[in-house]
Amino acid sequence: MSKKKKKKRLLDSLFYRVYFAALAVALVCVVIGLIWLNGVVSDYEVSQPVHAAEVVAQLFENSDFARLYAFDTSAQEISGGDEAFYVQSLSDLARGRTVAWREAFSPNADSKNYSVTLDGEKFATFTLVPSGRTTGHGNRLWQLGSVTTHVALEQPQPEPTPVPEDAAVCRVTVPEGSVVTVDGRTLTQADAVASEPLFEDGFLPEGCASPVMTRYAFVAQSDAPAISVTGAAGEALTVESAGEGEWRCGPKEDAALRETYSEDIVKLAGRIAKYTAKDLSQSSLLAGVASDSPAETVIKKFSNSWAPVHKTSQIVDPVVSEFCVISDECFTCHVTFDFVLTSRKGNDYVYPTAYTFCVVKRRGEGRLYNLMFH
């Protein structure tokens, strides 16, 4: 009688037993990896500042000004330290109006700025800062740093003193919404003689609104009247002489922006000055200029044949001022300096120079969009 041959099974093979075991281990590793990756992604998402911003925005949406009072840098100015008055005033102001918020320009990576509007009008700003805590994977968490409400309560103003027809009239130009006091008297709208944009049409990118300046006329009691200016947010602004009987106060400077970009602005001013004296090629200068911008057109059309023959050129005593945030993607500033050309014989030609720049963000980097020569 013949023996019946035993049928060979798949798992009897050593190769397949090792293969399926390795496959099972690989599947387990994939599952574990996916779980770990999901945790990393979730951890990163939780750490994003927008979540902390949403919590703060809800305080405005719910008119919870009692909780905002302790963080508001302008609370003292608004209410004189009266919390109940502060809460009631802002609640009345916000009642029935639509609250919206969005992220604003933040020059410092360690802070995030947001703006809040009521029916589209600027109402407040708030700042997020690192809380000092981190997530399980080391991503830092954010918390509310400060709030600034941009409101001013109407106060009764004294009637302006009539201006004699033969009196010498002085003028002071300030950012719109500022409070101007001259020799103890607060100027009113009746003293305003003009209101005009700081920049002409076309200087700023399309969609960017220029800050507006208001000019007041007054009769000074002396040759050196005591003039003080408080900005719309309650900040003290610096008043400077602009000629005989004329004073001027520029828009509030963004200190963080100035600290971050002053050195770059001085370098840019130096490159432009050297280009005007044929000490720098056009292609080298245009590397820092936004393409298809007014600045590009100005530079390409500039006639740089004015400078006398010289050996070296340099800018001396540069001063950067009036850093002003126009939008999340745009800021302006002013720079003055002496441009010194030195001849081969050692003679110096000194040219007082001033530029006004409009800088925009392009692919994460600042680019010159427009400029004015003064």
C-alpha positions as a Markdown table, in Angstrom:
| # | Residue | x | y | z |
|---|---|---|---|---|
| 1 | Met | 0.0 | 0.0 | 0.0 |
| 2 | Ser | 1.5 | 3.4 | -1.0 |
| 3 | Lys | 2.1 | 6.2 | 1.4 |
| 4 | Lys | -0.2 | 9.3 | 1.0 |
| 5 | Lys | 2.0 | 12.5 | 0.5 |
| 6 | Lys | 1.3 | 15.2 | 3.1 |
| 7 | Lys | 0.2 | 18.5 | 1.6 |
| 8 | Lys | 2.6 | 21.4 | 2.3 |
| 9 | Arg | 1.1 | 24.5 | 3.9 |
| 10 | Leu | 2.2 | 28.1 | 3.3 |
| 11 | Leu | 3.3 | 28.7 | 6.9 |
| 12 | Asp | 5.5 | 25.6 | 6.8 |
| 13 | Ser | 7.9 | 27.6 | 4.8 |
| 14 | Leu | 10.6 | 29.5 | 6.8 |
| 15 | Phe | 10.6 | 32.3 | 4.3 |
| 16 | Tyr | 6.9 | 33.1 | 4.6 |
| 17 | Arg | 7.0 | 32.8 | 8.4 |
| 18 | Val | 9.8 | 35.4 | 8.5 |
| 19 | Tyr | 8.1 | 37.5 | 5.8 |
| 20 | Phe | 4.7 | 37.7 | 7.6 |
| 21 | Ala | 6.4 | 38.4 | 10.9 |
| 22 | Ala | 8.4 | 41.3 | 9.4 |
| 23 | Leu | 5.3 | 42.6 | 7.7 |
| 24 | Ala | 3.4 | 42.6 | 11.0 |
| 25 | Val | 6.2 | 44.4 | 12.8 |
| 26 | Ala | 6.3 | 47.0 | 9.9 |
| 27 | Leu | 2.6 | 47.6 | 10.2 |
| 28 | Val | 2.9 | 48.1 | 14.0 |
| 29 | Cys | 5.7 | 50.6 | 13.4 |
| 30 | Val | 3.6 | 52.5 | 10.8 |
| 31 | Val | 0.7 | 52.7 | 13.2 |
| 32 | Ile | 2.9 | 53.9 | 16.1 |
| 33 | Gly | 4.6 | 56.4 | 13.7 |
| 34 | Leu | 1.2 | 57.8 | 12.6 |
| 35 | Ile | 0.0 | 58.1 | 16.2 |
| 36 | Trp | 3.3 | 59.9 | 17.1 |
| 37 | Leu | 3.0 | 62.2 | 14.0 |
| 38 | Asn | -0.6 | 63.0 | 14.8 |
| 39 | Gly | 0.5 | 64.0 | 18.3 |
| 40 | Val | 3.2 | 66.3 | 17.0 |
| 41 | Val | 0.9 | 68.0 | 14.5 |
| 42 | Ser | -1.8 | 68.4 | 17.1 |
| 43 | Asp | 0.7 | 69.7 | 19.6 |
| 44 | Tyr | 2.0 | 72.3 | 17.1 |
| 45 | Glu | -1.6 | 73.3 | 16.2 |
| 46 | Val | -2.5 | 73.9 | 19.8 |
| 47 | Ser | 0.6 | 76.2 | 20.3 |
| 48 | Gln | -0.4 | 78.6 | 17.5 |
| 49 | Pro | -1.1 | 82.1 | 18.7 |
| 50 | Val | -4.4 | 82.4 | 16.8 |
| 51 | His | -6.0 | 80.2 | 19.5 |
| 52 | Ala | -4.9 | 82.7 | 22.3 |
| 53 | Ala | -6.0 | 85.5 | 20.1 |
| 54 | Glu | -9.5 | 84.0 | 19.7 |
| 55 | Val | -9.9 | 83.9 | 23.5 |
| 56 | Val | -9.0 | 87.6 | 23.7 |
| 57 | Ala | -11.2 | 88.5 | 20.8 |
| 58 | Gln | -14.1 | 86.8 | 22.6 |
| 59 | Leu | -13.7 | 89.3 | 25.5 |
| 60 | Phe | -14.3 | 92.2 | 23.0 |
| 61 | Glu | -17.2 | 90.3 | 21.3 |
| 62 | Asn | -18.8 | 89.7 | 24.7 |
| 63 | Ser | -18.1 | 93.3 | 25.8 |
| 64 | Asp | -16.3 | 91.8 | 28.8 |
| 65 | Phe | -14.4 | 95.1 | 29.5 |
| 66 | Ala | -14.2 | 94.3 | 33.2 |
| 67 | Arg | -11.6 | 91.6 | 32.4 |
| 68 | Leu | -9.9 | 93.8 | 29.8 |
| 69 | Tyr | -9.5 | 96.8 | 32.2 |
| 70 | Ala | -6.4 | 95.4 | 34.0 |
| 71 | Phe | -4.6 | 94.9 | 30.6 |
| 72 | Asp | -5.6 | 98.2 | 29.0 |
| 73 | Thr | -2.7 | 100.6 | 28.7 |
| 74 | Ser | -5.1 | 103.5 | 28.0 |
| 75 | Ala | -7.5 | 102.8 | 30.8 |
| 76 | Gln | -6.1 | 105.5 | 33.0 |
| 77 | Glu | -6.4 | 108.0 | 30.2 |
| 78 | Ile | -10.0 | 107.0 | 29.4 |
| 79 | Ser | -11.4 | 106.7 | 32.9 |
| 80 | Gly | -9.0 | 108.4 | 35.3 |
| 81 | Gly | -8.8 | 105.1 | 37.2 |
| 82 | Asp | -12.6 | 104.7 | 37.5 |
| 83 | Glu | -13.1 | 101.0 | 36.5 |
| 84 | Ala | -16.9 | 101.2 | 36.6 |
| 85 | Phe | -16.9 | 104.3 | 34.4 |
| 86 | Tyr | -14.4 | 102.6 | 32.0 |
| 87 | Val | -16.6 | 99.4 | 31.7 |
| 88 | Gln | -19.8 | 101.4 | 31.3 |
| 89 | Ser | -18.4 | 103.8 | 28.7 |
| 90 | Leu | -16.9 | 101.1 | 26.5 |
| 91 | Ser | -20.0 | 98.8 | 26.8 |
| 92 | Asp | -22.2 | 101.7 | 25.6 |
| 93 | Leu | -19.8 | 102.4 | 22.8 |
| 94 | Ala | -19.7 | 98.7 | 21.6 |
| 95 | Arg | -23.4 | 98.0 | 22.1 |
| 96 | Gly | -25.1 | 96.9 | 18.8 |
| 97 | Arg | -21.9 | 97.2 | 16.8 |
| 98 | Thr | -20.1 | 94.5 | 14.9 |
| 99 | Val | -16.7 | 93.4 | 16.4 |
| 100 | Ala | -14.0 | 92.2 | 14.0 |
| 101 | Trp | -10.4 | 91.4 | 14.5 |
| 102 | Arg | -7.3 | 90.4 | 12.5 |
| 103 | Glu | -3.6 | 90.0 | 12.9 |
| 104 | Ala | -1.5 | 93.2 | 12.4 |
| 105 | Phe | 2.1 | 93.9 | 11.5 |
| 106 | Ser | 4.5 | 92.6 | 14.2 |
| 107 | Pro | 8.1 | 93.5 | 13.8 |
| 108 | Asn | 9.2 | 91.5 | 16.8 |
| 109 | Ala | 9.0 | 87.7 | 16.6 |
| 110 | Asp | 8.4 | 87.5 | 20.3 |
| 111 | Ser | 5.1 | 89.3 | 20.1 |
| 112 | Lys | 2.0 | 89.2 | 18.0 |
| 113 | Asn | -0.2 | 92.2 | 17.3 |
| 114 | Tyr | -3.9 | 92.2 | 16.5 |
| 115 | Ser | -6.3 | 95.0 | 15.7 |
| 116 | Val | -10.0 | 95.2 | 16.7 |
| 117 | Thr | -12.7 | 97.2 | 14.9 |
| 118 | Leu | -16.3 | 98.2 | 15.6 |
| 119 | Asp | -18.3 | 98.4 | 12.4 |
| 120 | Gly | -15.0 | 98.7 | 10.5 |
| 121 | Glu | -13.7 | 101.6 | 12.6 |
| 122 | Lys | -10.5 | 101.2 | 14.6 |
| 123 | Phe | -11.3 | 100.4 | 18.2 |
| 124 | Ala | -8.4 | 98.7 | 19.9 |
| 125 | Thr | -5.2 | 96.7 | 19.5 |
| 126 | Phe | -3.9 | 93.9 | 21.6 |
| 127 | Thr | -0.6 | 92.0 | 21.9 |
| 128 | Leu | 0.2 | 88.4 | 22.6 |
| 129 | Val | 3.5 | 87.4 | 24.2 |
| 130 | Pro | 5.0 | 84.1 | 25.1 |
| 131 | Ser | 3.5 | 82.7 | 28.4 |
| 132 | Gly | 6.7 | 81.0 | 29.5 |
| 133 | Arg | 5.0 | 77.6 | 29.2 |
| 134 | Thr | 5.4 | 75.1 | 26.4 |
| 135 | Thr | 3.5 | 72.1 | 25.1 |
| 136 | Gly | 4.6 | 68.5 | 25.5 |
| 137 | His | 6.8 | 68.8 | 22.4 |
| 138 | Gly | 8.4 | 72.1 | 23.4 |
| 139 | Asn | 6.2 | 74.5 | 21.4 |
| 140 | Arg | 5.8 | 77.8 | 23.3 |
| 141 | Leu | 2.3 | 78.9 | 24.3 |
| 142 | Trp | 1.0 | 82.5 | 24.1 |
| 143 | Gln | -0.9 | 84.8 | 26.4 |
| 144 | Leu | -2.4 | 88.3 | 26.4 |
| 145 | Gly | 0.3 | 90.9 | 26.9 |
| 146 | Ser | -1.5 | 94.3 | 26.7 |
| 147 | Val | -4.6 | 96.0 | 25.3 |
| 148 | Thr | -4.9 | 99.5 | 24.0 |
| 149 | Thr | -8.3 | 101.0 | 23.3 |
| 150 | His | -8.3 | 103.9 | 20.8 |
| 151 | Val | -11.2 | 105.9 | 22.1 |
| 152 | Ala | -11.5 | 109.5 | 23.4 |
| 153 | Leu | -14.5 | 110.7 | 25.5 |
| 154 | Glu | -15.8 | 114.0 | 24.4 |
| 155 | Gln | -15.0 | 116.8 | 26.8 |
| 156 | Pro | -16.5 | 120.3 | 26.7 |
| 157 | Gln | -14.1 | 122.8 | 25.2 |
| 158 | Pro | -13.9 | 126.5 | 25.9 |
| 159 | Glu | -14.8 | 128.9 | 23.1 |
| 160 | Pro | -11.7 | 129.8 | 21.0 |
| 161 | Thr | -10.3 | 133.3 | 21.5 |
| 162 | Pro | -11.1 | 135.5 | 18.5 |
| 163 | Val | -8.1 | 136.2 | 16.3 |
| 164 | Pro | -7.4 | 139.8 | 15.6 |
| 165 | Glu | -7.2 | 140.6 | 11.9 |
| 166 | Asp | -3.8 | 142.2 | 12.2 |
| 167 | Ala | -2.3 | 139.5 | 14.6 |
| 168 | Ala | 0.5 | 137.3 | 13.5 |
| 169 | Val | -1.0 | 133.9 | 13.1 |
| 170 | Cys | 1.0 | 130.8 | 13.9 |
| 171 | Arg | 0.4 | 127.2 | 12.7 |
| 172 | Val | 1.0 | 123.7 | 14.0 |
| 173 | Thr | 0.4 | 120.6 | 11.9 |
| 174 | Val | -0.3 | 117.3 | 13.7 |
| 175 | Pro | -1.7 | 113.8 | 13.0 |
| 176 | Glu | -5.5 | 113.7 | 12.7 |
| 177 | Gly | -7.2 | 113.0 | 16.0 |
| 178 | Ser | -4.4 | 114.6 | 18.1 |
| 179 | Val | -5.2 | 116.9 | 21.0 |
| 180 | Val | -3.2 | 120.2 | 20.8 |
| 181 | Thr | -2.7 | 122.5 | 23.7 |
| 182 | Val | -1.1 | 126.0 | 23.2 |
| 183 | Asp | -0.3 | 128.1 | 26.3 |
| 184 | Gly | -2.8 | 126.1 | 28.3 |
| 185 | Arg | -5.6 | 126.3 | 25.8 |
| 186 | Thr | -6.8 | 123.2 | 23.9 |
| 187 | Leu | -7.3 | 123.9 | 20.3 |
| 188 | Thr | -10.7 | 122.8 | 18.8 |
| 189 | Gln | -12.0 | 122.0 | 15.4 |
| 190 | Ala | -12.8 | 125.7 | 15.1 |
| 191 | Asp | -9.1 | 126.4 | 15.0 |
| 192 | Ala | -8.4 | 123.8 | 12.3 |
| 193 | Val | -7.7 | 125.4 | 8.9 |
| 194 | Ala | -6.7 | 122.4 | 6.8 |
| 195 | Ser | -6.7 | 118.6 | 6.7 |
| 196 | Glu | -4.6 | 116.7 | 4.1 |
| 197 | Pro | -2.9 | 113.3 | 3.6 |
| 198 | Leu | 0.7 | 113.0 | 4.7 |
| 199 | Phe | 1.6 | 111.4 | 1.4 |
| 200 | Glu | 0.5 | 112.3 | -2.1 |
| 201 | Asp | -1.6 | 109.9 | -4.2 |
| 202 | Gly | 0.5 | 107.2 | -5.7 |
| 203 | Phe | 3.3 | 107.3 | -3.1 |
| 204 | Leu | 1.8 | 104.3 | -1.2 |
| 205 | Pro | 0.8 | 101.0 | -2.6 |
| 206 | Glu | -2.8 | 100.6 | -3.9 |
| 207 | Gly | -5.2 | 100.0 | -1.1 |
| 208 | Cys | -3.0 | 101.7 | 1.6 |
| 209 | Ala | -4.5 | 104.9 | 3.1 |
| 210 | Ser | -2.2 | 107.7 | 4.0 |
| 211 | Pro | -2.2 | 109.1 | 7.5 |
| 212 | Val | -4.0 | 112.4 | 7.6 |
| 213 | Met | -2.5 | 115.6 | 9.0 |
| 214 | Thr | -4.5 | 118.5 | 10.5 |
| 215 | Arg | -3.2 | 122.1 | 10.5 |
| 216 | Tyr | -4.3 | 124.5 | 13.2 |
| 217 | Ala | -3.9 | 128.3 | 13.3 |
| 218 | Phe | -3.5 | 130.2 | 16.6 |
| 219 | Val | -2.2 | 133.5 | 17.9 |
| 220 | Ala | 0.8 | 132.9 | 20.2 |
| 221 | Gln | 1.2 | 134.9 | 23.4 |
| 222 | Ser | 5.0 | 134.9 | 22.9 |
| 223 | Asp | 7.7 | 134.0 | 20.4 |
| 224 | Ala | 8.1 | 130.6 | 22.1 |
| 225 | Pro | 4.5 | 129.3 | 22.9 |
| 226 | Ala | 4.2 | 126.2 | 25.0 |
| 227 | Ile | 2.8 | 123.6 | 22.6 |
| 228 | Ser | 2.0 | 120.0 | 23.6 |
| 229 | Val | 0.4 | 117.3 | 21.5 |
| 230 | Thr | -1.2 | 114.1 | 22.6 |
| 231 | Gly | -1.9 | 111.4 | 20.0 |
| 232 | Ala | -5.2 | 109.7 | 19.4 |
| 233 | Ala | -4.2 | 106.8 | 21.6 |
| 234 | Gly | -3.1 | 109.1 | 24.5 |
| 235 | Glu | 0.6 | 109.1 | 23.7 |
| 236 | Ala | 2.7 | 112.2 | 23.9 |
| 237 | Leu | 4.1 | 113.3 | 20.5 |
| 238 | Thr | 7.2 | 115.4 | 19.9 |
| 239 | Val | 6.7 | 118.9 | 18.5 |
| 240 | Glu | 9.4 | 120.4 | 16.3 |
| 241 | Ser | 9.9 | 123.8 | 14.7 |
| 242 | Ala | 9.1 | 123.9 | 11.0 |
| 243 | Gly | 10.1 | 127.5 | 10.4 |
| 244 | Glu | 9.1 | 130.9 | 11.8 |
| 245 | Gly | 5.7 | 130.7 | 13.3 |
| 246 | Glu | 5.4 | 127.0 | 12.2 |
| 247 | Trp | 5.5 | 123.8 | 14.2 |
| 248 | Arg | 5.0 | 120.2 | 13.2 |
| 249 | Cys | 4.4 | 116.9 | 14.8 |
| 250 | Gly | 4.8 | 113.7 | 12.8 |
| 251 | Pro | 2.8 | 110.5 | 13.2 |
| 252 | Lys | 3.6 | 108.3 | 16.2 |
| 253 | Glu | 6.7 | 106.3 | 15.6 |
| 254 | Asp | 6.7 | 102.5 | 16.0 |
| 255 | Ala | 9.6 | 102.0 | 18.4 |
| 256 | Ala | 10.0 | 98.3 | 17.7 |
| 257 | Leu | 10.0 | 98.8 | 14.0 |
| 258 | Arg | 12.6 | 101.5 | 14.3 |
| 259 | Glu | 14.9 | 99.3 | 16.4 |
| 260 | Thr | 14.5 | 96.4 | 13.9 |
| 261 | Tyr | 15.0 | 98.3 | 10.7 |
| 262 | Ser | 17.0 | 101.5 | 11.4 |
| 263 | Glu | 20.3 | 99.9 | 10.4 |
| 264 | Asp | 18.9 | 98.5 | 7.2 |
| 265 | Ile | 17.4 | 101.9 | 6.3 |
| 266 | Val | 20.7 | 103.7 | 6.8 |
| 267 | Lys | 22.4 | 101.1 | 4.5 |
| 268 | Leu | 19.7 | 101.6 | 1.9 |
| 269 | Ala | 20.1 | 105.4 | 2.0 |
| 270 | Gly | 23.8 | 105.0 | 1.6 |
| 271 | Arg | 23.4 | 102.8 | -1.4 |
| 272 | Ile | 21.0 | 105.2 | -3.1 |
| 273 | Ala | 23.3 | 108.2 | -2.4 |
| 274 | Lys | 26.2 | 106.3 | -3.9 |
| 275 | Tyr | 24.1 | 105.4 | -6.9 |
| 276 | Thr | 23.3 | 109.1 | -7.5 |
| 277 | Ala | 27.1 | 109.8 | -7.5 |
| 278 | Lys | 27.8 | 106.9 | -9.9 |
| 279 | Asp | 29.6 | 104.9 | -7.1 |
| 280 | Leu | 27.1 | 102.0 | -7.3 |
| 281 | Ser | 25.7 | 100.2 | -10.3 |
| 282 | Gln | 22.0 | 100.3 | -11.1 |
| 283 | Ser | 21.7 | 96.5 | -11.0 |
| 284 | Ser | 23.2 | 96.4 | -7.5 |
| 285 | Leu | 20.8 | 99.0 | -6.2 |
| 286 | Leu | 17.7 | 97.4 | -7.8 |
| 287 | Ala | 18.4 | 94.2 | -6.0 |
| 288 | Gly | 16.7 | 95.7 | -2.9 |
| 289 | Val | 13.8 | 97.4 | -4.8 |
| 290 | Ala | 10.4 | 95.9 | -5.4 |
| 291 | Ser | 9.9 | 95.0 | -9.1 |
| 292 | Asp | 7.4 | 97.1 | -11.1 |
| 293 | Ser | 7.3 | 99.7 | -8.3 |
| 294 | Pro | 7.5 | 103.5 | -8.5 |
| 295 | Ala | 11.0 | 103.3 | -6.9 |
| 296 | Glu | 12.2 | 101.1 | -9.7 |
| 297 | Thr | 11.0 | 103.7 | -12.2 |
| 298 | Val | 12.6 | 106.6 | -10.4 |
| 299 | Ile | 15.9 | 104.9 | -10.1 |
| 300 | Lys | 16.0 | 103.9 | -13.8 |
| 301 | Lys | 15.2 | 107.4 | -14.9 |
| 302 | Phe | 17.5 | 109.2 | -12.4 |
| 303 | Ser | 20.3 | 111.2 | -14.0 |
| 304 | Asn | 23.3 | 110.7 | -11.9 |
| 305 | Ser | 25.7 | 113.0 | -13.6 |
| 306 | Trp | 25.5 | 115.8 | -11.1 |
| 307 | Ala | 28.4 | 114.8 | -8.8 |
| 308 | Pro | 31.8 | 116.3 | -9.2 |
| 309 | Val | 34.8 | 114.1 | -9.8 |
| 310 | His | 35.7 | 112.4 | -6.5 |
| 311 | Lys | 37.7 | 109.6 | -5.0 |
| 312 | Thr | 35.4 | 108.4 | -2.2 |
| 313 | Ser | 31.9 | 109.0 | -0.9 |
| 314 | Gln | 30.2 | 108.4 | 2.4 |
| 315 | Ile | 27.1 | 109.3 | 4.4 |
| 316 | Val | 27.8 | 111.1 | 7.7 |
| 317 | Asp | 25.5 | 111.5 | 10.8 |
| 318 | Pro | 22.5 | 109.6 | 9.5 |
| 319 | Val | 19.2 | 110.1 | 11.5 |
| 320 | Val | 16.2 | 107.8 | 10.9 |
| 321 | Ser | 12.8 | 109.0 | 12.0 |
| 322 | Glu | 9.1 | 108.8 | 11.6 |
| 323 | Phe | 8.8 | 105.0 | 11.3 |
| 324 | Cys | 5.1 | 104.7 | 10.6 |
| 325 | Val | 3.2 | 101.5 | 10.0 |
| 326 | Ile | 0.8 | 102.0 | 7.1 |
| 327 | Ser | -0.5 | 98.4 | 6.8 |
| 328 | Asp | 0.5 | 94.8 | 7.7 |
| 329 | Glu | 2.7 | 94.8 | 4.6 |
| 330 | Cys | 4.0 | 98.4 | 4.4 |
| 331 | Phe | 5.7 | 101.1 | 6.4 |
| 332 | Thr | 7.3 | 104.5 | 5.8 |
| 333 | Cys | 10.2 | 106.3 | 7.3 |
| 334 | His | 12.4 | 109.4 | 6.9 |
| 335 | Val | 16.2 | 109.6 | 6.8 |
| 336 | Thr | 18.6 | 112.6 | 6.8 |
| 337 | Phe | 22.4 | 112.7 | 6.5 |
| 338 | Asp | 25.3 | 114.6 | 5.0 |
| 339 | Phe | 26.6 | 113.1 | 1.8 |
| 340 | Val | 30.3 | 113.7 | 1.6 |
| 341 | Leu | 32.3 | 113.4 | -1.6 |
| 342 | Thr | 36.1 | 113.6 | -1.2 |
| 343 | Ser | 38.3 | 114.6 | -4.1 |
| 344 | Arg | 41.7 | 113.1 | -4.9 |
| 345 | Lys | 43.2 | 116.2 | -3.4 |
| 346 | Gly | 41.4 | 115.6 | -0.1 |
| 347 | Asn | 38.8 | 118.3 | -0.5 |
| 348 | Asp | 35.3 | 117.5 | 0.9 |
| 349 | Tyr | 32.0 | 118.4 | -0.8 |
| 350 | Val | 29.2 | 118.2 | 1.7 |
| 351 | Tyr | 25.6 | 117.8 | 0.5 |
| 352 | Pro | 22.8 | 117.8 | 3.2 |
| 353 | Thr | 20.4 | 115.0 | 2.0 |
| 354 | Ala | 17.0 | 113.6 | 3.1 |
| 355 | Tyr | 14.9 | 110.8 | 1.7 |
| 356 | Thr | 11.4 | 109.5 | 2.6 |
| 357 | Phe | 11.0 | 105.7 | 2.0 |
| 358 | Cys | 8.0 | 103.5 | 1.5 |
| 359 | Val | 9.0 | 99.9 | 2.2 |
| 360 | Val | 6.8 | 96.8 | 1.5 |
| 361 | Lys | 7.1 | 93.1 | 2.3 |
| 362 | Arg | 7.8 | 90.9 | -0.6 |
| 363 | Arg | 8.3 | 87.1 | 0.0 |
| 364 | Gly | 9.1 | 87.8 | 3.6 |
| 365 | Glu | 11.7 | 90.5 | 3.0 |
| 366 | Gly | 11.5 | 94.3 | 2.9 |
| 367 | Arg | 11.8 | 95.9 | -0.5 |
| 368 | Leu | 11.8 | 99.7 | -1.4 |
| 369 | Tyr | 8.5 | 100.5 | -3.0 |
| 370 | Asn | 8.8 | 104.3 | -3.4 |
| 371 | Leu | 11.0 | 107.2 | -2.3 |
| 372 | Met | 11.1 | 111.0 | -2.2 |
| 373 | Phe | 14.2 | 113.1 | -2.5 |
| 374 | His | 14.3 | 116.2 | -0.4 |
